[in-house]
Coordinates of C-alpha atoms and ligand atoms in Angstrom, one line a residue:
M213 CA 0.0 0.0 0.0
H214 CA 1.2 3.5 -0.8
L215 CA 2.7 5.4 2.2
F216 CA 0.9 8.7 1.2
E217 CA -2.5 7.0 1.6
F218 CA -2.2 7.5 5.4
V219 CA -2.0 11.3 5.2
P220 CA -5.6 12.6 5.8
V221 CA -6.8 15.3 3.5
S222 CA -7.8 17.4 6.5
Q223 CA -4.1 17.8 7.2
L224 CA -3.5 19.6 3.9
V225 CA -3.0 22.9 5.6
E226 CA -1.6 26.2 4.3
G227 CA 1.5 27.5 6.0
E228 CA 3.3 24.2 6.2
P229 CA 6.9 24.1 4.9
R230 CA 7.0 23.8 1.1
H231 CA 8.4 20.2 1.0
R232 CA 5.7 19.0 3.5
R233 CA 3.0 20.7 1.5
S234 CA 4.1 18.9 -1.7
I235 CA 4.1 15.6 0.1
Y236 CA 0.5 16.3 1.2
R237 CA -0.4 17.4 -2.3
S238 CA 0.9 14.2 -3.8
A239 CA -1.1 12.3 -1.1
Y240 CA -4.2 14.2 -2.0
L241 CA -3.8 13.6 -5.7
D242 CA -3.0 10.0 -5.2
I243 CA -6.2 9.5 -3.2
R244 CA -8.2 11.6 -5.7
V245 CA -6.9 9.8 -8.8
R246 CA -7.9 6.4 -7.3
E247 CA -11.3 7.8 -6.4
E248 CA -11.8 8.9 -10.0
L249 CA -10.6 5.6 -11.4
A250 CA -13.2 4.0 -9.3
K251 CA -15.9 6.2 -10.8
G252 CA -14.8 5.7 -14.4
T253 CA -12.7 7.7 -16.7
Y254 CA -13.1 11.1 -18.2
D255 CA -11.1 12.7 -21.0
Y256 CA -9.9 15.3 -18.6
D257 CA -9.9 16.0 -14.9
L258 CA -10.9 19.6 -15.7
V259 CA -12.2 21.4 -18.7
V260 CA -12.1 25.2 -18.4
I261 CA -14.5 27.1 -20.7
G262 CA -13.0 30.5 -21.5
G263 CA -9.3 31.4 -22.2
G264 CA -9.3 34.8 -20.5
S265 CA -7.8 36.1 -17.3
A266 CA -9.8 33.7 -15.0
G267 CA -9.8 30.6 -17.2
L268 CA -6.1 30.7 -18.1
A269 CA -5.0 31.2 -14.5
C270 CA -7.2 28.4 -13.3
A271 CA -6.1 26.0 -16.1
K272 CA -2.4 26.6 -15.6
E273 CA -2.6 26.3 -11.9
A274 CA -4.6 23.0 -12.1
V275 CA -1.9 21.5 -14.4
L276 CA 0.8 22.6 -12.0
N277 CA -1.1 20.7 -9.3
G278 CA -1.2 17.5 -11.4
A279 CA -4.5 17.7 -13.2
R280 CA -5.2 16.9 -16.9
V281 CA -6.7 20.0 -18.3
A282 CA -8.2 21.4 -21.5
C283 CA -9.1 25.0 -22.0
L284 CA -11.7 26.1 -24.6
D285 CA -11.7 29.6 -26.0
F286 CA -13.8 31.1 -28.8
V287 CA -14.5 34.7 -29.7
K288 CA -17.6 35.6 -31.7
P289 CA -17.1 38.6 -34.0
T290 CA -18.7 41.9 -33.0
P291 CA -22.1 42.5 -34.6
T292 CA -21.2 45.9 -36.2
L293 CA -17.7 45.6 -37.6
G294 CA -17.0 41.9 -37.3
T295 CA -14.0 42.5 -35.0
K296 CA -12.5 39.4 -33.5
W297 CA -9.3 38.4 -31.7
G298 CA -7.1 35.7 -30.3
V299 CA -6.7 33.8 -27.1
G300 CA -6.3 35.7 -23.8
G301 CA -9.8 37.1 -23.3
T302 CA -11.0 40.6 -22.8
C303 CA -8.2 42.1 -20.7
V304 CA -5.5 41.4 -23.3
N305 CA -7.4 41.9 -26.5
V306 CA -10.1 44.5 -25.9
G307 CA -9.8 45.6 -22.3
C308 CA -7.2 46.6 -19.8
I309 CA -4.1 46.3 -22.1
P310 CA -5.2 48.3 -25.2
K311 CA -7.1 50.7 -22.9
K312 CA -3.9 51.4 -20.8
L313 CA -1.8 51.8 -24.0
M314 CA -4.2 54.3 -25.4
H315 CA -4.4 56.1 -22.1
Q316 CA -0.6 56.2 -22.1
A317 CA -0.6 57.6 -25.6
S318 CA -3.0 60.3 -24.5
L319 CA -0.9 61.1 -21.4
L320 CA 2.2 61.3 -23.6
G321 CA 0.6 63.9 -25.8
E322 CA -0.1 66.0 -22.7
A323 CA 3.5 65.4 -21.5
V324 CA 5.0 66.6 -24.8
H325 CA 3.2 69.9 -24.4
E326 CA 4.3 70.1 -20.8
A327 CA 7.9 69.4 -21.9
A328 CA 8.0 72.8 -23.7
A329 CA 7.4 74.5 -20.3
Y330 CA 10.3 72.5 -18.9
G331 CA 12.6 73.9 -21.7
W332 CA 12.4 71.2 -24.4
N333 CA 12.1 72.6 -27.9
V334 CA 8.9 71.0 -29.1
D335 CA 7.3 71.4 -32.4
D336 CA 3.8 73.0 -31.9
K337 CA 2.3 70.9 -34.7
I338 CA 2.9 67.6 -32.9
K339 CA -0.2 65.4 -33.4
P340 CA -1.0 61.7 -33.0
D341 CA -1.5 59.3 -35.9
W342 CA -4.5 57.1 -35.1
S343 CA -3.6 54.3 -37.5
K344 CA 0.0 54.1 -36.3
L345 CA -1.3 53.9 -32.7
V346 CA -3.8 51.2 -33.5
Q347 CA -1.1 49.2 -35.4
S348 CA 1.3 49.4 -32.4
V349 CA -1.4 48.4 -29.9
Q350 CA -2.5 45.5 -32.2
N351 CA 1.1 44.3 -32.7
H352 CA 1.5 44.2 -28.9
I353 CA -1.7 42.3 -28.5
K354 CA -0.7 39.7 -31.2
S355 CA 2.6 39.1 -29.5
V356 CA 0.7 38.5 -26.2
N357 CA -1.7 36.1 -28.0
W358 CA 1.3 34.2 -29.3
V359 CA 3.1 34.1 -26.0
T360 CA -0.1 32.8 -24.4
R361 CA -0.4 29.9 -26.8
V362 CA 3.3 29.0 -26.3
D363 CA 2.8 29.2 -22.5
L364 CA -0.3 26.9 -22.7
R365 CA 1.7 24.4 -24.8
D366 CA 4.7 24.5 -22.4
K367 CA 2.5 24.1 -19.4
K368 CA 0.6 21.2 -21.0
V369 CA -2.8 22.8 -21.0
E370 CA -4.6 21.5 -24.1
Y371 CA -5.9 24.6 -25.9
I372 CA -9.1 24.0 -27.9
N373 CA -10.2 26.9 -30.2
G374 CA -13.9 26.0 -29.9
L375 CA -17.2 27.3 -28.6
G376 CA -18.3 25.1 -25.7
S377 CA -21.8 24.1 -24.7
F378 CA -23.0 21.6 -22.1
V379 CA -24.5 18.2 -23.1
D380 CA -24.8 17.2 -19.5
A381 CA -22.9 17.9 -16.2
H382 CA -19.9 15.9 -17.3
T383 CA -20.0 16.3 -21.1
M384 CA -19.3 19.3 -23.4
L385 CA -19.7 19.8 -27.1
A386 CA -17.0 22.0 -28.6
K387 CA -17.8 23.6 -32.0
L388 CA -14.5 23.9 -33.8
K389 CA -13.9 25.8 -37.1
S390 CA -15.2 23.0 -39.3
S391 CA -16.1 20.1 -36.9
E392 CA -17.4 19.2 -33.5
R393 CA -15.8 17.4 -30.6
T394 CA -17.4 15.8 -27.6
I395 CA -15.3 16.2 -24.4
T396 CA -15.9 14.6 -21.0
A397 CA -14.5 15.9 -17.7
Q398 CA -14.8 15.3 -14.0
N399 CA -15.0 19.0 -13.3
F400 CA -15.8 22.1 -15.4
V401 CA -14.9 25.7 -14.7
I402 CA -17.0 28.3 -16.5
A403 CA -14.9 31.4 -17.2
V404 CA -16.6 32.8 -20.2
G405 CA -16.6 36.5 -19.1
G406 CA -18.9 39.0 -20.8
R407 CA -19.4 41.2 -23.9
P408 CA -20.6 44.8 -24.2
R409 CA -24.4 45.5 -24.2
Y410 CA -26.2 47.4 -27.0
P411 CA -29.2 49.5 -26.2
D412 CA -32.5 48.4 -27.6
I413 CA -33.0 51.5 -29.9
P414 CA -33.1 51.9 -33.7
G415 CA -29.7 51.9 -35.3
A416 CA -27.8 50.9 -32.2
V417 CA -26.2 47.7 -33.6
E418 CA -26.0 48.9 -37.2
H419 CA -24.2 52.2 -36.5
G420 CA -22.8 52.1 -33.0
I421 CA -19.6 50.4 -31.9
T422 CA -18.3 49.3 -28.5
S423 CA -15.0 49.0 -26.8
D424 CA -14.7 45.6 -28.6
D425 CA -14.2 47.6 -31.9
L426 CA -12.6 50.8 -30.7
F427 CA -9.0 49.6 -30.1
S428 CA -8.7 48.3 -33.7
L429 CA -10.9 50.9 -35.4
D430 CA -9.5 51.4 -39.0
R431 CA -10.5 55.1 -39.1
E432 CA -10.1 58.0 -36.8
P433 CA -13.0 58.1 -34.2
G434 CA -13.5 61.9 -34.7
K435 CA -16.4 63.5 -32.9
T436 CA -17.6 60.7 -30.6
L437 CA -20.7 60.2 -28.5
V438 CA -19.8 58.0 -25.6
V439 CA -23.0 56.6 -24.0
G440 CA -22.5 55.5 -20.4
A441 CA -20.6 57.0 -17.5
G442 CA -19.1 53.9 -16.0
Y443 CA -15.4 52.9 -16.1
I444 CA -15.4 52.2 -19.8
G445 CA -17.3 55.4 -20.9
L446 CA -15.1 57.7 -18.8
E447 CA -11.8 56.0 -19.7
C448 CA -12.5 56.0 -23.5
A449 CA -13.8 59.6 -23.4
G450 CA -10.6 60.6 -21.5
F451 CA -8.1 59.1 -23.9
L452 CA -10.1 60.2 -27.0
K453 CA -9.9 63.8 -25.8
G454 CA -6.2 63.4 -25.1
L455 CA -5.6 62.1 -28.6
G456 CA -7.3 65.2 -30.1
Y457 CA -10.8 64.0 -30.8
E458 CA -14.1 65.4 -29.5
P459 CA -15.8 63.1 -27.1
T460 CA -19.1 63.8 -25.4
V461 CA -20.3 61.7 -22.5
M462 CA -24.0 60.9 -22.1
V463 CA -24.9 60.2 -18.5
R464 CA -28.2 58.4 -17.8
S465 CA -28.3 58.9 -14.0
I466 CA -25.1 59.3 -12.0
V467 CA -21.4 59.1 -12.9
L468 CA -19.4 56.0 -11.8
R469 CA -22.2 54.2 -10.0
G470 CA -21.0 52.3 -7.0
F471 CA -18.0 54.6 -6.4
D472 CA -17.7 57.3 -3.8
Q473 CA -19.9 60.0 -5.3
Q474 CA -17.8 62.9 -4.1
M475 CA -14.8 61.4 -5.9
A476 CA -16.9 60.5 -9.0
E477 CA -18.2 64.1 -9.4
L478 CA -14.6 65.4 -9.0
V479 CA -13.6 63.0 -11.8
A480 CA -16.4 64.3 -14.0
S481 CA -15.6 67.9 -13.2
S482 CA -11.9 67.4 -14.0
M483 CA -12.9 66.0 -17.4
E484 CA -15.3 68.8 -18.1
E485 CA -12.5 71.2 -17.2
R486 CA -10.5 69.6 -20.1
G487 CA -13.3 70.3 -22.5
I488 CA -15.3 67.1 -22.4
P489 CA -19.1 67.9 -22.4
F490 CA -21.3 65.8 -20.2
L491 CA -24.9 65.4 -21.3
R492 CA -26.6 64.8 -17.9
K493 CA -29.8 62.8 -17.3
S494 CA -30.0 61.8 -21.0
V495 CA -30.7 58.6 -22.9
P496 CA -30.3 58.0 -26.6
L497 CA -33.4 57.4 -28.7
S498 CA -32.1 56.4 -32.1
V499 CA -29.0 56.6 -34.4
E500 CA -29.4 57.3 -38.1
K501 CA -26.7 57.3 -40.7
Q502 CA -26.7 60.4 -43.0
D503 CA -25.7 60.5 -46.6
D504 CA -22.3 61.9 -45.7
G505 CA -21.7 59.1 -43.3
K506 CA -22.2 61.1 -40.1
L507 CA -24.4 59.7 -37.4
L508 CA -27.5 61.6 -36.2
V509 CA -28.2 60.8 -32.6
K510 CA -31.6 61.7 -31.2
Y511 CA -31.8 61.7 -27.4
K512 CA -34.0 62.7 -24.5
N513 CA -33.5 64.4 -21.2
T514 CA -35.1 62.0 -18.7
E515 CA -36.0 64.8 -16.2
T516 CA -37.6 67.4 -18.6
G517 CA -38.6 65.0 -21.4
E518 CA -37.0 67.5 -23.8
E519 CA -35.7 65.9 -27.0
A520 CA -32.6 67.0 -28.9
E521 CA -30.3 65.7 -31.7
E522 CA -26.7 66.0 -32.7
L523 CA -24.3 64.7 -35.4
F524 CA -21.3 62.5 -34.5
D525 CA -18.7 60.6 -36.4
T526 CA -18.8 57.7 -34.0
V527 CA -21.2 56.4 -31.3
L528 CA -19.6 54.3 -28.6
W529 CA -21.9 52.2 -26.4
A530 CA -20.3 51.8 -22.9
I531 CA -23.5 50.8 -21.1
G532 CA -22.2 47.7 -19.2
R533 CA -21.5 44.1 -20.1
K534 CA -23.6 41.0 -20.2
G535 CA -22.4 37.6 -19.2
L536 CA -21.9 35.0 -22.0
V537 CA -24.3 32.4 -20.7
E538 CA -26.5 31.9 -23.9
D539 CA -24.2 29.6 -25.9
L540 CA -23.4 27.4 -22.9
N541 CA -26.7 25.4 -22.8
L542 CA -26.5 25.6 -19.0
S543 CA -29.9 24.0 -18.6
N544 CA -28.5 20.7 -20.0
A545 CA -26.1 20.6 -17.0
G546 CA -28.7 22.0 -14.6
V547 CA -26.6 25.2 -13.8
S548 CA -28.7 28.1 -12.5
V549 CA -28.4 31.6 -14.0
Q550 CA -29.2 35.0 -12.4
K551 CA -29.5 38.0 -14.7
D552 CA -27.1 36.5 -17.3
K553 CA -24.6 35.7 -14.6
I554 CA -23.9 32.6 -12.6
P555 CA -24.4 32.6 -8.9
V556 CA -21.7 30.7 -6.9
D557 CA -21.0 30.0 -3.2
S558 CA -17.9 31.1 -1.4
Q559 CA -15.9 28.3 -3.1
E560 CA -17.0 29.4 -6.6
T561 CA -19.2 26.2 -6.9
T562 CA -22.4 26.6 -8.9
N563 CA -25.6 24.8 -7.8
V564 CA -24.1 21.7 -9.6
P565 CA -21.3 20.2 -7.4
N566 CA -18.8 19.5 -10.2
I567 CA -19.3 22.8 -12.1
Y568 CA -17.6 26.0 -10.9
A569 CA -17.5 29.5 -12.2
V570 CA -14.9 32.3 -11.9
G571 CA -14.2 35.8 -13.3
D572 CA -16.6 38.3 -14.8
I573 CA -19.3 35.6 -15.3
I574 CA -20.0 35.2 -11.6
Y575 CA -22.9 37.1 -10.1
G576 CA -22.4 40.1 -7.9
K577 CA -18.6 40.3 -7.8
P578 CA -16.1 42.9 -9.1
E579 CA -15.4 42.6 -12.9
L580 CA -11.6 43.1 -12.7
T581 CA -8.7 41.1 -14.1
P582 CA -6.7 40.6 -10.9
V583 CA -9.9 39.4 -9.2
A584 CA -10.5 36.9 -12.0
V585 CA -6.9 35.7 -11.9
L586 CA -6.6 35.2 -8.2
A587 CA -10.1 33.5 -7.9
G588 CA -9.2 31.2 -10.8
R589 CA -5.8 30.2 -9.2
L590 CA -7.2 29.7 -5.7
L591 CA -10.0 27.5 -7.1
A592 CA -7.5 25.3 -9.0
R593 CA -5.4 25.0 -5.8
R594 CA -8.5 23.9 -3.8
L595 CA -9.5 21.4 -6.5
Y596 CA -6.1 19.8 -7.1
G597 CA -3.7 21.1 -4.5
G598 CA -5.5 20.3 -1.3
A599 CA -5.6 24.0 -0.4
T600 CA -8.4 25.6 1.5
Q601 CA -7.9 29.3 0.9
R602 CA -11.0 31.1 -0.5
M603 CA -11.1 34.2 -2.6
D604 CA -11.6 37.4 -0.6
Y605 CA -13.7 39.8 -2.7
N606 CA -13.5 42.6 -0.1
D607 CA -11.3 45.6 -0.2
V608 CA -10.2 45.1 -3.8
A609 CA -8.3 48.2 -5.1
T610 CA -9.2 49.6 -8.5
T611 CA -8.3 52.5 -10.7
V612 CA -10.4 54.5 -13.3
F613 CA -7.8 55.5 -15.9
T614 CA -9.3 58.9 -16.7
P615 CA -6.9 61.8 -17.7
L616 CA -6.6 62.6 -14.0
E617 CA -6.8 59.1 -12.6
Y618 CA -8.9 58.0 -9.7
A619 CA -8.0 55.0 -7.5
C620 CA -9.5 53.7 -4.4
V621 CA -9.6 50.8 -2.0
G622 CA -12.2 49.8 0.7
L623 CA -15.4 51.6 1.5
S624 CA -16.8 54.8 -0.1
E625 CA -17.7 57.6 2.3
E626 CA -21.5 56.8 1.8
D627 CA -21.1 53.1 2.3
A628 CA -19.1 53.6 5.5
V629 CA -21.8 56.0 6.8
K630 CA -24.5 53.4 5.8
Q631 CA -22.6 50.6 7.5
Y632 CA -21.4 52.3 10.7
G633 CA -23.5 55.5 11.1
E634 CA -22.5 59.1 10.5
D635 CA -21.3 59.7 14.1
E636 CA -18.9 56.8 13.9
V637 CA -17.2 57.7 10.7
E638 CA -14.4 60.3 10.4
V639 CA -13.2 61.6 7.0
F640 CA -9.7 63.0 6.7
H641 CA -9.3 65.0 3.4
G642 CA -7.2 67.4 1.6
Y643 CA -6.4 69.0 -1.8
Y644 CA -2.7 68.9 -2.8
K645 CA -0.4 70.3 -5.4
P646 CA 1.8 67.9 -7.3
T647 CA 5.3 69.5 -7.6
E648 CA 5.5 68.5 -11.3
F649 CA 2.3 70.4 -12.1
F650 CA 3.8 73.8 -11.2
I651 CA 6.1 74.5 -14.1
P652 CA 3.5 73.7 -16.9
Q653 CA 0.9 75.4 -14.7
K654 CA -1.4 72.4 -14.8
S655 CA -4.7 72.7 -13.0
V656 CA -4.5 71.3 -9.4
R657 CA -8.1 72.1 -8.7
Y658 CA -9.1 68.4 -8.6
C659 CA -6.0 66.9 -7.0
Y660 CA -7.8 65.6 -3.9
L661 CA -7.6 62.6 -1.5
K662 CA -9.4 61.3 1.5
A663 CA -9.2 58.6 4.1
V664 CA -12.5 57.3 5.4
A665 CA -12.0 55.9 8.9
E666 CA -13.5 54.8 12.2
R667 CA -14.1 57.8 14.4
H668 CA -13.3 56.3 17.8
G669 CA -11.1 53.6 19.1
D670 CA -8.3 52.5 17.0
Q671 CA -9.5 54.6 14.1
R672 CA -9.2 51.8 11.5
V673 CA -9.1 53.0 8.0
Y674 CA -12.2 51.8 6.0
G675 CA -11.4 53.3 2.6
L676 CA -8.8 55.4 0.8
H677 CA -9.6 57.5 -2.2
Y678 CA -7.1 59.4 -4.4
L679 CA -7.6 61.6 -7.5
G680 CA -4.3 62.5 -9.2
P681 CA -1.4 61.3 -11.3
V682 CA -0.4 57.6 -11.4
A683 CA -3.3 56.8 -9.1
G684 CA -3.1 53.0 -9.4
E685 CA 0.6 53.0 -8.5
V686 CA -0.2 55.1 -5.4
I687 CA -3.1 53.0 -4.1
Q688 CA -1.6 49.6 -4.7
G689 CA 0.7 49.6 -1.7
F690 CA -1.9 51.3 0.5
A691 CA -4.3 48.5 -0.4
A692 CA -1.9 46.0 1.3
A693 CA -1.8 48.3 4.4
L694 CA -5.6 48.6 4.5
K695 CA -6.0 44.8 4.2
S696 CA -3.5 44.5 7.1
G697 CA -5.7 46.6 9.4
L698 CA -4.3 50.1 8.7
T699 CA -5.2 52.7 11.4
V700 CA -5.2 56.5 11.1
N701 CA -2.4 56.5 13.7
T702 CA -0.2 54.3 11.6
L703 CA -0.9 56.4 8.5
M704 CA 0.0 59.6 10.3
N705 CA 3.2 58.0 11.7
T706 CA 4.3 56.8 8.3
V707 CA 7.1 59.0 7.0
G708 CA 6.3 60.2 3.5
I709 CA 8.6 60.1 0.4
H710 CA 9.1 63.6 -0.6
P711 CA 8.3 65.0 -3.1
T712 CA 5.6 62.5 -4.2
T713 CA 1.8 62.7 -4.4
A714 CA 1.5 59.4 -2.5
E715 CA 3.0 61.1 0.6
E716 CA -0.1 63.2 0.8
F717 CA -1.8 60.3 2.6
T718 CA 0.7 60.6 5.4
R719 CA -0.1 64.4 5.7
L720 CA -3.9 64.2 6.0
S721 CA -4.8 66.0 9.2
I722 CA -8.0 67.9 8.4
T723 CA -11.3 66.2 9.1
K724 CA -14.5 67.1 7.1
R725 CA -16.3 67.4 10.4
S726 CA -14.0 70.3 11.5
G727 CA -15.1 72.4 8.5
L728 CA -11.5 73.6 8.1
D729 CA -10.2 74.5 4.7
P730 CA -8.6 71.4 3.1
T731 CA -6.6 73.5 0.6
P732 CA -2.8 73.4 1.2
A733 CA -0.9 76.6 1.8
S734 CA 2.5 75.3 0.7
C735 CA 3.9 72.0 -0.6
C736 CA 6.7 71.3 1.9
S737 CA 5.5 72.0 5.4
Ligands
FAD248 P1 -12.7 37.2 -20.3 O1 -11.4 37.8 -20.2 O2 -13.8 38.0 -21.0 O3 -12.5 35.8 -21.0 C1 -13.6 34.9 -21.4 C2 -13.2 34.2 -22.6 O4 -14.1 33.1 -22.8 C3 -13.3 35.1 -23.9 O5 -12.2 34.9 -24.7 C4 -14.6 34.6 -24.6 O6 -14.6 34.8 -25.9 C5 -14.5 33.1 -24.2 N1 -15.8 32.4 -24.3 C6 -17.0 32.9 -24.0 N2 -18.0 32.0 -24.2 C7 -17.3 30.8 -24.6 C8 -17.8 29.5 -24.9 N3 -19.0 29.2 -24.8 N4 -16.8 28.6 -25.3 C9 -15.5 29.0 -25.4 N5 -15.0 30.2 -25.1 C10 -16.0 31.1 -24.7 N6 -10.0 45.2 -15.5 C11 -9.0 45.6 -14.7 O7 -8.7 45.0 -13.7 N7 -8.3 46.8 -15.1 C12 -8.6 47.5 -16.2 O8 -7.9 48.5 -16.4 C13 -9.6 47.0 -17.0 N8 -9.9 47.7 -18.1 C14 -10.9 47.2 -18.9 C15 -11.2 47.9 -20.1 C16 -12.2 47.5 -20.9 C17 -12.5 48.3 -22.1 C18 -12.9 46.3 -20.6 C19 -14.0 45.8 -21.5 C20 -12.7 45.6 -19.4 C21 -11.7 46.1 -18.6 N9 -11.3 45.4 -17.4 C22 -10.3 45.9 -16.6 C23 -12.1 44.2 -17.0 C24 -11.3 42.9 -17.3 O9 -11.0 42.9 -18.7 C25 -12.2 41.7 -17.0 O10 -12.5 41.7 -15.6 C26 -11.4 40.4 -17.3 O11 -11.0 40.3 -18.6 C27 -12.4 39.2 -17.0 O12 -11.7 38.0 -17.2 P2 -12.6 36.7 -17.5 O13 -11.6 35.6 -17.6 O14 -13.6 36.5 -16.5 O15 -13.3 36.9 -18.9
NDP249 P1 -20.6 50.0 -15.9 O1 -21.6 49.2 -15.3 O2 -19.4 50.5 -15.1 O3 -21.3 51.4 -16.4 C1 -22.3 51.3 -17.3 C2 -22.8 52.8 -17.6 O4 -23.8 52.7 -18.6 C3 -23.5 53.4 -16.4 O5 -23.2 54.7 -16.3 C4 -25.0 53.2 -16.7 O6 -25.8 54.2 -16.1 C5 -25.0 53.3 -18.2 N1 -26.1 52.7 -18.8 C6 -26.6 51.4 -18.6 N2 -27.6 51.1 -19.5 C7 -27.8 52.2 -20.2 C8 -28.7 52.6 -21.2 N3 -29.6 51.7 -21.6 N4 -28.7 53.8 -21.7 C9 -27.8 54.7 -21.3 N5 -26.9 54.5 -20.3 C10 -26.9 53.2 -19.8 O7 -20.1 49.3 -17.2 P2 -18.8 49.5 -18.1 O8 -19.3 49.0 -19.4 O9 -18.3 50.9 -18.0 O10 -17.7 48.5 -17.5 C11 -18.0 47.1 -17.2 C12 -17.1 46.6 -16.2 O11 -15.8 46.4 -16.8 C13 -16.9 47.5 -15.0 O12 -17.8 47.2 -14.0 C14 -15.5 47.2 -14.5 O13 -15.5 46.2 -13.5 C15 -14.8 46.6 -15.8 N6 -13.8 47.7 -16.2 C16 -12.7 48.0 -15.4 C17 -11.9 49.0 -15.7 C18 -10.7 49.3 -14.8 O14 -10.4 48.6 -13.9 N7 -10.1 50.4 -15.0 C19 -12.0 49.7 -16.9 C20 -13.1 49.3 -17.7 C21 -14.0 48.3 -17.3 P3 -26.6 53.9 -14.7 O15 -25.7 54.3 -13.6 O16 -27.8 54.8 -14.8 O17 -27.1 52.5 -14.7

């Protein structure tokens, strides 16, 4: 009899020395493989449906822990322009990566103009070339697609370029380019993500595009109506403005729903200051193509009922994303769906015990790449590595890459008040002046930050909010501190790095409750 058989699974604890953990892991796999053999054989231990951030992380980690894994990925072309892309999912192809590159292109344009103030001789006529930018961005994406495929091959994940749908809880049909393949597995992980929504109005699909088309658009966007004031709407409007186009943002209700609304309004105001108009309380009614190719958008103010119309070169729908459940035939496997998403328990298990879901497709969790990656990896470790750690979806830091970036972690001011009561919440806040803004005389009006904290006792910090340059870089480290139980006292006793904008968190001393002016007098005292 095998020695490892005597190690109980309950002993497979985190925190053991690495060599002991690997012994436990072998023991766990050894037991599991024999259990499976007893049940009958499947083609794979695990089939992951979706080769995006969540699916790839899960598939690779499962193989690392000894499982036989296949990963299906298939991209349907966009309805308007027929845009499609390779393996890697939304983040790599039509999300975080091309967005950040275009944001960077836009910031560089601004920096070139600032350089003149710093003494560089810069040609005034400097302007971006959209087609060159698109080419560079797409070249980078293609290289990532290629590296991803090589990585999957090296890590022994079988990549299947096919659209998966369930036949039953252990069987999947993969529609390949010109054939079909039936695949069986002990477990399935659904990681199919989502795609942009289109509004149900005339001309929306025929004439409007989404972020799925924008990063490979073969013409300049020109004057663009961006419908939606969430992450995608604001980010796209921001970089389009920086690249010299004319975006307008149409806001149905509020800006950046779910975020701290004081910060959200500051983001909007900072964009308006840069010349981006916001059409508030408005919804589109129709889009008609004119003879000259321009798009006539009719829209309505939801408060006054007043209707108006305007011509645009491009209409970009940024009104949220829907989960890709339709093609999966989930009813064949008995998997429940809630509002085109899949509800899961704290172990990412669906209502069917051998079927799991991770990433954007799960109901009620943040739609962010690092969330998808960590949840996918932890799930694989629990399934095949004997680990027990669950994904913690709380206090996830995030950044909105608008021209002046906004990053935050933890609770918004309104959520803290809702949770703990107004008398129990203290908000430390302040405006600040980034040193590098002085010479080019950039506006500092919206450089603002706040710490939302417990009012009494240890003064634990509930949330940190920062509007200013390189916001993601600033908040990332503070996110670790917040997760470790950061208090106001620790924050105040942290020595800043001068001159940075991140140090402003260590200089916060004015509370909102005091009513004192949060505008700084000088930068260095
Ligand atoms: P996806 O990455 O969408 O992967 C799912 C894959 O499954 C896709 O390739 C899909 O085609 C495929 N698929 C679907 N159905 C099937 C099927 N039946 N069979 C086979 N394959 C199928 N997040 C951040 O953290 N930071 C950012 O800055 C950021 N910027 C973003 C910008 C934009 C414009 C967008 C749209 C998103 C952005 N996100 C950002 C969100 C991030 O991209 C997603 O949270 C992340 O990609 C989700 O990963 P996923 O694996 O769940 O899904
Ligand atoms: P969001 O849900 O963030 O925003 C959707 C916006 O569209 C809201 O302003 C909403 O208004 C509006 N809207 C919805 N339906 C309509 C309609 N029929 N007509 C007019 N307006 C409408 O979705 P996004 O598409 O911006 O982003 C999707 C997800 O992708 C985000 O939640 C985020 O997790 C992820 N992402 C992350 C990024 C990052 O990390 N930097 C960047 C981009 C995306 P209302 O408030 O009235 O509902």
